[in-house]
Amino acid sequence: MNKKYGTHTQVVHAGKNPDSEHGSVAPPIYQTSTFKFDSAEQGRKRFSGEESGYIYSRLGNPTTDALEGALADLEHGVGALVTSTGMSAVTTMYFSLLDAGDHMVGSDCMYGPARVVMEKEFSRKNIASDFLDTSNLDAVRKAIKPNTKLIYIETPANPTLKITDIAACAKIAHEHGALLAVDSTFLSPVLQNPIDLGADIVIHSMTKFINGHTDVIAGAIICKDENVHLRIRSVLRSLGGTMDPNQAWLVLRGLRTLALRMEKSQNNAMKLAEFLENHPAIEAVHYPGLKSHPQYELGQRQSKGPGAVMAFELNGGYEAGESLMNNISVALLAVSLGGYESLIQHPASMTHASIPKAERVEAGITDGLIRLSVGCEDVEDLIQDFDRALG
Ligand code: LCS
């Protein structure tokens, strides 16, 4: 895809290669588990790599390839790998890049299970980790050890919307022979391209904005370097967290309207954040589009927009938040984010409940914090509904 095209054009056409047999514009769904060989010799050659071609859908399928092509284009990587879930993308990356005796530095504030699986499960395999405030670059530098192989940041972070400097972390990682991976789920490829800023790996939960229709769980890993891509691809195919062709087709269909949806959701989020910031019942709004956000300038520099997710605290603490969640009617009370509809939830008791309380509070995930993912509704309806429910 020509990088000179505008974002909407890129999203509409990324990776597109209409079906060569019939010219169908929408990609066919190759709903098959396996592929017939013309001869035993062909089967042997496909397995040995002497001949390209499909073998078995866990190892590759034309519909999942179509989605991977589009994502590699949009994130400016050498290749993309699509996975059954976002967590599968995270754990496949951990497994591929970290061996017993290695160490990882991660953002203290990230999607709860992505941190907990490292601290609870990978630690049992003798892989060490330190999760800290990666927006503090001195803290990142100090946490690096001779055996640090990976810095993994989530920016903006779920759910505090804290921002980490991608280019600076890439520099720190590379000075120490480590790789930098970035979970860029909150902004999607239309608003942030970590590889352009020096990152080696981009992770997405495509359950969120990329699919955008709240009907599929999916993930992706996009790499800058061919060797890293091939290493992770080999592990993914063996561990088995690959994507089904039907799932890939749905995500590709959702992807084509990503820029449109993101534009509408982001415009709504900006107006709603301004409304909430000025509302007497609200103590603080955390949204990278507001000048009050502590890393507003950094966000402006490294991203094309603040996205459509925010968090806020009410003056009345958790009880006021609970009452708001029970009284809101346009936004739905549900976890997840990045869909066409607005969703509201309480991280401390829901998405981040698996993180022990002391670590959660240290990461800024207070008991009073409410997270809101803004959808494509009419913003007037969202504002009126919040005004009523806050009252
Ligand atoms: N990365 C981020 C930033 C996420 O928000 C999530 C899920 C994941 C990775 C994992 O992806 P999944 O396997 O669910 O596709 N975040 C969720 C959330 O905030 N509410 O429900 C799920």
Short mmCIF file of C-alpha atoms and ligand atoms in Angstrom, two decimals:
data_model
loop_
_atom_site.label_atom_id
_atom_site.label_comp_id
_atom_site.label_asym_id
_atom_site.label_seq_id
_atom_site.Cartn_x
_atom_site.Cartn_y
_atom_site.Cartn_z
CA MET A 1 0.00 0.00 0.00
CA ASN A 2 1.27 3.45 -0.96
CA LYS A 3 2.03 5.30 2.29
CA LYS A 4 1.14 8.58 0.52
CA TYR A 5 -2.55 7.65 0.43
CA GLY A 6 -4.76 9.07 3.16
CA THR A 7 -5.71 6.94 6.15
CA HIS A 8 -9.24 6.14 4.94
CA THR A 9 -7.92 5.00 1.51
CA GLN A 10 -5.26 2.87 3.16
CA VAL A 11 -7.74 1.15 5.47
CA VAL A 12 -10.17 0.49 2.61
CA HIS A 13 -7.54 -0.99 0.28
CA ALA A 14 -4.74 -2.35 2.53
CA GLY A 15 -3.48 -5.75 1.44
CA LYS A 16 -6.22 -6.02 -1.16
CA ASN A 17 -5.69 -8.56 -3.84
CA PRO A 18 -9.06 -9.52 -5.36
CA ASP A 19 -9.53 -13.24 -5.79
CA SER A 20 -7.61 -14.23 -8.94
CA GLU A 21 -10.04 -16.96 -9.98
CA HIS A 22 -13.31 -15.01 -10.23
CA GLY A 23 -12.30 -11.47 -9.32
CA SER A 24 -14.58 -11.39 -6.26
CA VAL A 25 -13.96 -8.07 -4.50
CA ALA A 26 -14.76 -9.44 -1.04
CA PRO A 27 -12.29 -12.18 -0.13
CA PRO A 28 -13.62 -15.74 -0.30
CA ILE A 29 -13.83 -17.65 2.99
CA TYR A 30 -11.68 -20.74 2.54
CA GLN A 31 -13.52 -22.67 5.21
CA THR A 32 -11.33 -25.75 5.10
CA SER A 33 -9.09 -27.44 7.61
CA THR A 34 -6.80 -28.98 4.98
CA PHE A 35 -5.64 -28.66 1.34
CA LYS A 36 -5.34 -31.50 -1.20
CA PHE A 37 -1.95 -32.16 -2.82
CA ASP A 38 -1.73 -33.01 -6.52
CA SER A 39 0.85 -35.71 -5.79
CA ALA A 40 2.85 -37.24 -2.96
CA GLU A 41 5.85 -35.35 -4.30
CA GLN A 42 4.00 -32.04 -3.99
CA GLY A 43 3.02 -32.87 -0.39
CA ARG A 44 6.64 -33.65 0.43
CA LYS A 45 7.85 -30.42 -1.19
CA ARG A 46 5.29 -28.30 0.62
CA PHE A 47 6.34 -29.72 3.97
CA SER A 48 10.05 -29.27 3.22
CA GLY A 49 9.49 -25.71 2.02
CA GLU A 50 10.79 -26.42 -1.50
CA GLU A 51 7.40 -25.43 -2.86
CA SER A 52 5.05 -22.74 -1.54
CA GLY A 53 1.37 -23.51 -1.09
CA TYR A 54 -1.14 -24.36 1.57
CA ILE A 55 -1.00 -27.54 3.68
CA TYR A 56 -3.29 -27.28 6.71
CA SER A 57 -5.19 -24.28 8.07
CA ARG A 58 -3.33 -24.10 11.40
CA LEU A 59 -0.21 -23.47 9.30
CA GLY A 60 -1.80 -21.02 6.85
CA ASN A 61 -5.01 -20.29 4.97
CA PRO A 62 -5.76 -17.79 2.15
CA THR A 63 -8.44 -15.94 4.17
CA THR A 64 -6.23 -15.48 7.24
CA ASP A 65 -3.40 -14.51 4.85
CA ALA A 66 -5.62 -11.77 3.39
CA LEU A 67 -6.13 -10.29 6.87
CA GLU A 68 -2.42 -10.62 7.70
CA GLY A 69 -1.51 -8.80 4.47
CA ALA A 70 -3.80 -5.90 5.31
CA LEU A 71 -2.44 -5.58 8.88
CA ALA A 72 1.21 -5.72 7.78
CA ASP A 73 0.43 -2.89 5.32
CA LEU A 74 -1.34 -0.74 7.91
CA GLU A 75 1.31 -1.18 10.65
CA HIS A 76 4.28 -0.96 8.23
CA GLY A 77 5.66 -4.35 9.28
CA VAL A 78 7.38 -7.12 7.32
CA GLY A 79 4.52 -9.42 8.20
CA ALA A 80 1.55 -9.89 10.49
CA LEU A 81 0.30 -12.94 12.38
CA VAL A 82 -3.34 -13.21 13.36
CA THR A 83 -4.30 -15.10 16.49
CA SER A 84 -7.43 -16.61 18.00
CA THR A 85 -7.55 -13.97 20.78
CA GLY A 86 -5.62 -10.88 21.85
CA MET A 87 -4.30 -12.83 24.84
CA SER A 88 -3.01 -15.48 22.46
CA ALA A 89 -1.03 -12.74 20.67
CA VAL A 90 0.46 -11.62 24.02
CA THR A 91 1.33 -15.10 25.33
CA THR A 92 2.68 -16.32 21.97
CA MET A 93 4.97 -13.29 21.91
CA TYR A 94 6.13 -13.93 25.52
CA PHE A 95 6.75 -17.62 24.75
CA SER A 96 8.63 -16.86 21.52
CA LEU A 97 10.97 -14.20 22.86
CA LEU A 98 11.68 -15.20 26.46
CA ASP A 99 13.64 -18.23 27.66
CA ALA A 100 14.24 -19.52 31.20
CA GLY A 101 16.60 -17.09 32.94
CA ASP A 102 15.43 -14.06 30.89
CA HIS A 103 13.83 -10.90 32.24
CA MET A 104 11.11 -8.60 30.92
CA VAL A 105 10.19 -5.01 31.80
CA GLY A 106 6.48 -4.18 31.41
CA SER A 107 4.05 -1.31 31.97
CA ASP A 108 2.49 -1.57 35.43
CA CYS A 109 -0.74 -0.47 33.91
CA MET A 110 -1.85 -2.77 31.12
CA TYR A 111 -4.77 -5.12 30.45
CA GLY A 112 -4.86 -7.12 33.73
CA PRO A 113 -4.42 -10.68 32.40
CA ALA A 114 -1.45 -9.70 30.17
CA ARG A 115 0.41 -8.78 33.36
CA VAL A 116 -0.97 -11.54 35.57
CA VAL A 117 -0.11 -14.34 33.11
CA MET A 118 3.54 -13.23 33.19
CA GLU A 119 3.66 -12.86 36.99
CA LYS A 120 1.75 -16.09 37.74
CA GLU A 121 2.46 -18.50 34.89
CA PHE A 122 5.66 -17.48 33.04
CA SER A 123 7.37 -16.87 36.39
CA ARG A 124 6.96 -20.64 37.03
CA LYS A 125 9.17 -21.19 33.95
CA ASN A 126 11.91 -19.06 35.54
CA ILE A 127 11.15 -15.94 33.49
CA ALA A 128 11.43 -12.82 35.64
CA SER A 129 9.55 -9.55 35.14
CA ASP A 130 9.27 -6.08 36.59
CA PHE A 131 6.12 -4.08 35.95
CA LEU A 132 6.57 -0.36 36.53
CA ASP A 133 5.46 3.08 35.41
CA THR A 134 6.97 3.06 31.91
CA SER A 135 5.98 6.69 31.36
CA ASN A 136 8.93 7.34 33.71
CA LEU A 137 11.92 6.68 31.44
CA ASP A 138 14.43 6.76 34.32
CA ALA A 139 12.49 3.96 36.00
CA VAL A 140 12.62 1.96 32.74
CA ARG A 141 16.40 2.49 32.44
CA LYS A 142 16.94 1.46 36.07
CA ALA A 143 14.85 -1.71 35.65
CA ILE A 144 16.98 -3.04 32.78
CA LYS A 145 19.19 -6.01 33.76
CA PRO A 146 21.85 -7.87 31.79
CA ASN A 147 19.24 -10.59 31.05
CA THR A 148 16.43 -8.20 29.96
CA LYS A 149 15.25 -9.39 26.54
CA LEU A 150 11.98 -7.54 26.17
CA ILE A 151 10.37 -4.23 27.09
CA TYR A 152 6.59 -4.51 26.72
CA ILE A 153 4.53 -1.36 26.97
CA GLU A 154 0.86 -0.67 26.52
CA THR A 155 0.19 2.87 25.35
CA PRO A 156 -2.27 4.41 25.94
CA ALA A 157 -2.63 2.06 28.88
CA ASN A 158 -5.74 0.16 29.86
CA PRO A 159 -7.50 1.62 31.87
CA THR A 160 -5.67 4.74 33.07
CA LEU A 161 -4.81 6.11 29.58
CA LYS A 162 -1.26 6.75 30.74
CA ILE A 163 1.08 7.29 27.76
CA THR A 164 4.59 5.85 27.36
CA ASP A 165 7.18 7.34 24.98
CA ILE A 166 7.55 4.66 22.28
CA ALA A 167 10.64 6.11 20.55
CA ALA A 168 12.49 6.59 23.86
CA CYS A 169 11.68 3.04 25.02
CA ALA A 170 12.84 1.65 21.65
CA LYS A 171 16.15 3.45 22.14
CA ILE A 172 16.56 2.09 25.68
CA ALA A 173 15.68 -1.45 24.55
CA HIS A 174 18.07 -1.39 21.60
CA GLU A 175 20.97 0.04 23.63
CA HIS A 176 20.66 -3.07 25.81
CA GLY A 177 20.12 -5.63 23.05
CA ALA A 178 16.44 -6.06 23.95
CA LEU A 179 13.31 -5.76 21.82
CA LEU A 180 10.45 -3.32 22.29
CA ALA A 181 6.87 -4.57 21.92
CA VAL A 182 3.90 -2.18 22.06
CA ASP A 183 0.26 -3.04 22.68
CA SER A 184 -1.40 -0.40 20.50
CA THR A 185 -4.98 -1.72 20.86
CA PHE A 186 -6.41 1.56 22.21
CA LEU A 187 -5.47 3.57 19.10
CA SER A 188 -5.41 0.98 16.27
CA PRO A 189 -3.21 1.43 13.19
CA VAL A 190 -5.16 4.48 12.04
CA LEU A 191 -3.98 6.56 15.00
CA GLN A 192 -0.62 5.08 16.01
CA ASN A 193 2.12 3.14 14.17
CA PRO A 194 4.69 1.98 16.77
CA ILE A 195 7.05 0.45 14.16
CA ASP A 196 7.53 3.91 12.61
CA LEU A 197 8.65 5.09 16.07
CA GLY A 198 11.22 2.30 16.47
CA ALA A 199 9.22 -0.54 18.04
CA ASP A 200 10.02 -4.10 16.97
CA ILE A 201 6.62 -5.68 17.59
CA VAL A 202 3.05 -4.38 17.67
CA ILE A 203 0.30 -6.25 19.50
CA HIS A 204 -3.43 -5.73 18.95
CA SER A 205 -6.49 -7.15 20.56
CA MET A 206 -8.52 -7.02 17.33
CA THR A 207 -11.57 -7.78 19.46
CA LYS A 208 -11.57 -4.02 19.93
CA PHE A 209 -11.38 -1.23 17.32
CA ILE A 210 -9.99 -3.25 14.39
CA ASN A 211 -12.97 -5.61 14.23
CA GLY A 212 -15.16 -3.02 15.89
CA HIS A 213 -18.46 -4.90 15.87
CA THR A 214 -18.38 -6.61 19.30
CA ASP A 215 -18.87 -10.01 17.69
CA VAL A 216 -15.37 -11.53 17.40
CA ILE A 217 -12.44 -12.22 19.76
CA ALA A 218 -9.13 -11.91 17.87
CA GLY A 219 -5.52 -10.76 18.10
CA ALA A 220 -2.53 -9.79 15.97
CA ILE A 221 1.27 -9.59 16.15
CA ILE A 222 3.05 -7.39 13.60
CA CYS A 223 6.86 -7.40 13.38
CA LYS A 224 9.43 -5.02 11.97
CA ASP A 225 12.10 -7.66 11.43
CA GLU A 226 11.84 -10.80 9.30
CA ASN A 227 13.70 -13.05 11.76
CA VAL A 228 11.50 -12.03 14.69
CA HIS A 229 8.41 -12.54 12.52
CA LEU A 230 9.53 -16.04 11.47
CA ARG A 231 10.42 -17.01 15.04
CA ILE A 232 6.99 -15.96 16.37
CA ARG A 233 5.23 -17.55 13.36
CA SER A 234 6.88 -20.89 14.05
CA VAL A 235 5.88 -20.80 17.75
CA LEU A 236 2.33 -19.68 16.94
CA ARG A 237 1.83 -22.56 14.51
CA SER A 238 3.10 -25.06 17.11
CA LEU A 239 1.27 -23.65 20.13
CA GLY A 240 -1.85 -23.49 17.98
CA GLY A 241 -3.33 -20.06 18.77
CA THR A 242 -3.91 -19.38 15.08
CA MET A 243 -7.11 -17.91 13.65
CA ASP A 244 -10.03 -19.62 11.96
CA PRO A 245 -10.76 -18.45 8.35
CA ASN A 246 -14.33 -17.48 9.18
CA GLN A 247 -13.09 -15.33 12.06
CA ALA A 248 -10.47 -13.75 9.75
CA TRP A 249 -13.14 -12.87 7.19
CA LEU A 250 -15.27 -11.13 9.84
CA VAL A 251 -12.31 -9.13 11.16
CA LEU A 252 -11.33 -8.11 7.62
CA ARG A 253 -14.88 -6.93 6.98
CA GLY A 254 -14.82 -4.89 10.19
CA LEU A 255 -11.37 -3.49 9.40
CA ARG A 256 -12.55 -1.80 6.19
CA THR A 257 -14.61 0.74 8.20
CA LEU A 258 -12.03 1.22 10.97
CA ALA A 259 -11.05 4.76 9.92
CA LEU A 260 -14.68 5.87 9.65
CA ARG A 261 -15.65 4.38 13.00
CA MET A 262 -12.56 5.73 14.74
CA GLU A 263 -13.19 9.24 13.39
CA LYS A 264 -16.78 9.26 14.66
CA SER A 265 -15.98 7.65 18.03
CA GLN A 266 -13.03 9.96 18.62
CA ASN A 267 -15.06 13.10 17.83
CA ASN A 268 -17.74 11.88 20.24
CA ALA A 269 -15.12 11.07 22.92
CA MET A 270 -13.56 14.54 22.68
CA LYS A 271 -16.93 16.26 23.22
CA LEU A 272 -17.96 13.89 25.99
CA ALA A 273 -14.59 14.27 27.77
CA GLU A 274 -14.97 18.07 27.72
CA PHE A 275 -18.51 17.77 29.07
CA LEU A 276 -17.45 15.39 31.85
CA GLU A 277 -14.40 17.46 32.79
CA ASN A 278 -16.68 20.45 33.45
CA HIS A 279 -19.37 18.49 35.30
CA PRO A 280 -19.53 19.14 39.08
CA ALA A 281 -20.00 15.42 39.90
CA ILE A 282 -16.70 14.49 38.21
CA GLU A 283 -13.37 14.75 40.03
CA ALA A 284 -11.01 13.96 37.14
CA VAL A 285 -11.12 12.81 33.51
CA HIS A 286 -8.18 10.87 32.04
CA TYR A 287 -8.25 11.32 28.26
CA PRO A 288 -5.22 12.03 26.03
CA GLY A 289 -7.26 14.57 24.02
CA LEU A 290 -7.61 16.91 27.04
CA LYS A 291 -4.86 19.42 27.79
CA SER A 292 -5.14 18.33 31.43
CA HIS A 293 -3.73 14.89 30.52
CA PRO A 294 -0.20 14.75 32.00
CA GLN A 295 1.31 13.45 28.74
CA TYR A 296 -0.83 15.52 26.37
CA GLU A 297 2.19 16.79 24.38
CA LEU A 298 3.72 13.30 24.05
CA GLY A 299 0.38 11.91 22.87
CA GLN A 300 0.11 14.64 20.23
CA ARG A 301 3.65 13.87 19.06
CA GLN A 302 3.54 10.09 18.79
CA SER A 303 -0.11 9.50 17.81
CA LYS A 304 -2.47 10.90 15.19
CA GLY A 305 -5.28 11.24 17.72
CA PRO A 306 -6.33 10.51 21.31
CA GLY A 307 -8.73 7.68 20.44
CA ALA A 308 -12.12 6.99 21.97
CA VAL A 309 -11.42 5.48 25.40
CA MET A 310 -11.30 7.49 28.63
CA ALA A 311 -11.42 6.91 32.34
CA PHE A 312 -12.83 9.17 35.02
CA GLU A 313 -13.31 9.44 38.74
CA LEU A 314 -16.42 10.73 40.45
CA ASN A 315 -16.46 12.96 43.52
CA GLY A 316 -18.51 10.35 45.35
CA GLY A 317 -15.93 7.57 44.76
CA TYR A 318 -16.94 4.00 43.94
CA GLU A 319 -20.50 4.32 45.27
CA ALA A 320 -21.22 7.22 42.94
CA GLY A 321 -19.63 5.26 40.09
CA GLU A 322 -21.79 2.21 40.83
CA SER A 323 -24.89 4.35 40.81
CA LEU A 324 -23.82 5.91 37.48
CA MET A 325 -23.22 2.47 35.90
CA ASN A 326 -26.62 1.25 37.07
CA ASN A 327 -28.41 4.32 35.77
CA ILE A 328 -26.78 4.95 32.42
CA SER A 329 -28.91 3.78 29.51
CA VAL A 330 -27.26 4.62 26.15
CA ALA A 331 -23.81 3.21 27.01
CA LEU A 332 -24.02 -0.47 27.92
CA LEU A 333 -22.58 -1.81 31.18
CA ALA A 334 -20.09 -4.34 29.78
CA VAL A 335 -16.35 -4.97 29.57
CA SER A 336 -14.44 -4.73 26.27
CA LEU A 337 -14.05 -1.56 24.22
CA GLY A 338 -13.61 -0.28 20.69
CA GLY A 339 -16.99 -1.39 19.34
CA TYR A 340 -19.57 0.73 17.50
CA GLU A 341 -21.47 1.10 20.77
CA SER A 342 -20.42 2.88 23.97
CA LEU A 343 -19.44 0.58 26.85
CA ILE A 344 -18.86 1.49 30.49
CA GLN A 345 -17.22 -0.68 33.18
CA HIS A 346 -15.40 -0.63 36.53
CA PRO A 347 -11.76 -1.85 36.14
CA ALA A 348 -11.00 -2.56 39.84
CA SER A 349 -13.85 -5.10 40.12
CA MET A 350 -13.93 -6.26 36.49
CA THR A 351 -11.13 -6.12 33.86
CA HIS A 352 -8.30 -5.56 36.37
CA ALA A 353 -9.68 -7.51 39.35
CA SER A 354 -7.01 -10.22 38.85
CA ILE A 355 -4.23 -7.77 39.80
CA PRO A 356 -3.64 -7.67 43.60
CA LYS A 357 -5.10 -4.50 45.11
CA ALA A 358 -1.80 -2.92 46.25
CA GLU A 359 -0.26 -3.27 42.77
CA ARG A 360 -3.47 -2.08 41.15
CA VAL A 361 -3.62 1.08 43.24
CA GLU A 362 0.09 1.75 42.67
CA ALA A 363 -0.59 1.58 38.92
CA GLY A 364 -3.32 4.24 39.30
CA ILE A 365 -6.28 1.85 38.99
CA THR A 366 -8.17 3.24 41.98
CA ASP A 367 -11.43 1.81 43.28
CA GLY A 368 -13.25 4.93 42.04
CA LEU A 369 -12.03 4.72 38.43
CA ILE A 370 -14.67 4.14 35.72
CA ARG A 371 -13.68 3.33 32.12
CA LEU A 372 -15.71 4.44 29.14
CA SER A 373 -15.28 3.38 25.52
CA VAL A 374 -17.15 5.82 23.31
CA GLY A 375 -19.01 4.48 20.29
CA CYS A 376 -20.65 5.88 17.15
CA GLU A 377 -23.94 7.10 18.66
CA ASP A 378 -25.09 10.74 18.35
CA VAL A 379 -22.98 12.60 20.86
CA GLU A 380 -25.95 14.69 22.04
CA ASP A 381 -27.66 11.48 23.19
CA LEU A 382 -24.55 10.36 25.06
CA ILE A 383 -24.10 13.75 26.76
CA GLN A 384 -27.78 14.00 27.75
CA ASP A 385 -27.72 10.47 29.13
CA PHE A 386 -24.61 11.15 31.23
CA ASP A 387 -26.06 14.44 32.43
CA ARG A 388 -29.23 12.66 33.56
CA ALA A 389 -27.44 9.68 35.16
CA LEU A 390 -24.89 11.90 36.97
CA GLY A 391 -27.74 14.01 38.29
N1 LCS B 1 -4.63 -5.89 25.12
C1 LCS B 1 -5.49 -4.94 25.50
C2 LCS B 1 -5.04 -3.51 25.55
C3 LCS B 1 -6.79 -5.28 25.87
O1 LCS B 1 -7.62 -4.31 26.25
C4 LCS B 1 -7.18 -6.66 25.86
C5 LCS B 1 -8.55 -7.08 26.26
C6 LCS B 1 -6.24 -7.61 25.45
C7 LCS B 1 -4.98 -7.20 25.08
C8 LCS B 1 -6.60 -9.08 25.36
O2 LCS B 1 -7.36 -9.29 24.21
P1 LCS B 1 -8.53 -10.38 24.04
O3 LCS B 1 -7.93 -11.72 24.28
O4 LCS B 1 -9.60 -10.08 25.02
O5 LCS B 1 -8.93 -10.19 22.60
N2 LCS B 1 -9.26 -6.09 27.00
C9 LCS B 1 -10.43 -6.23 27.54
C10 LCS B 1 -11.04 -5.23 28.29
O6 LCS B 1 -10.55 -4.14 28.57
N3 LCS B 1 -12.25 -5.61 28.65
O7 LCS B 1 -12.50 -6.90 28.26
C11 LCS B 1 -11.34 -7.38 27.53
#
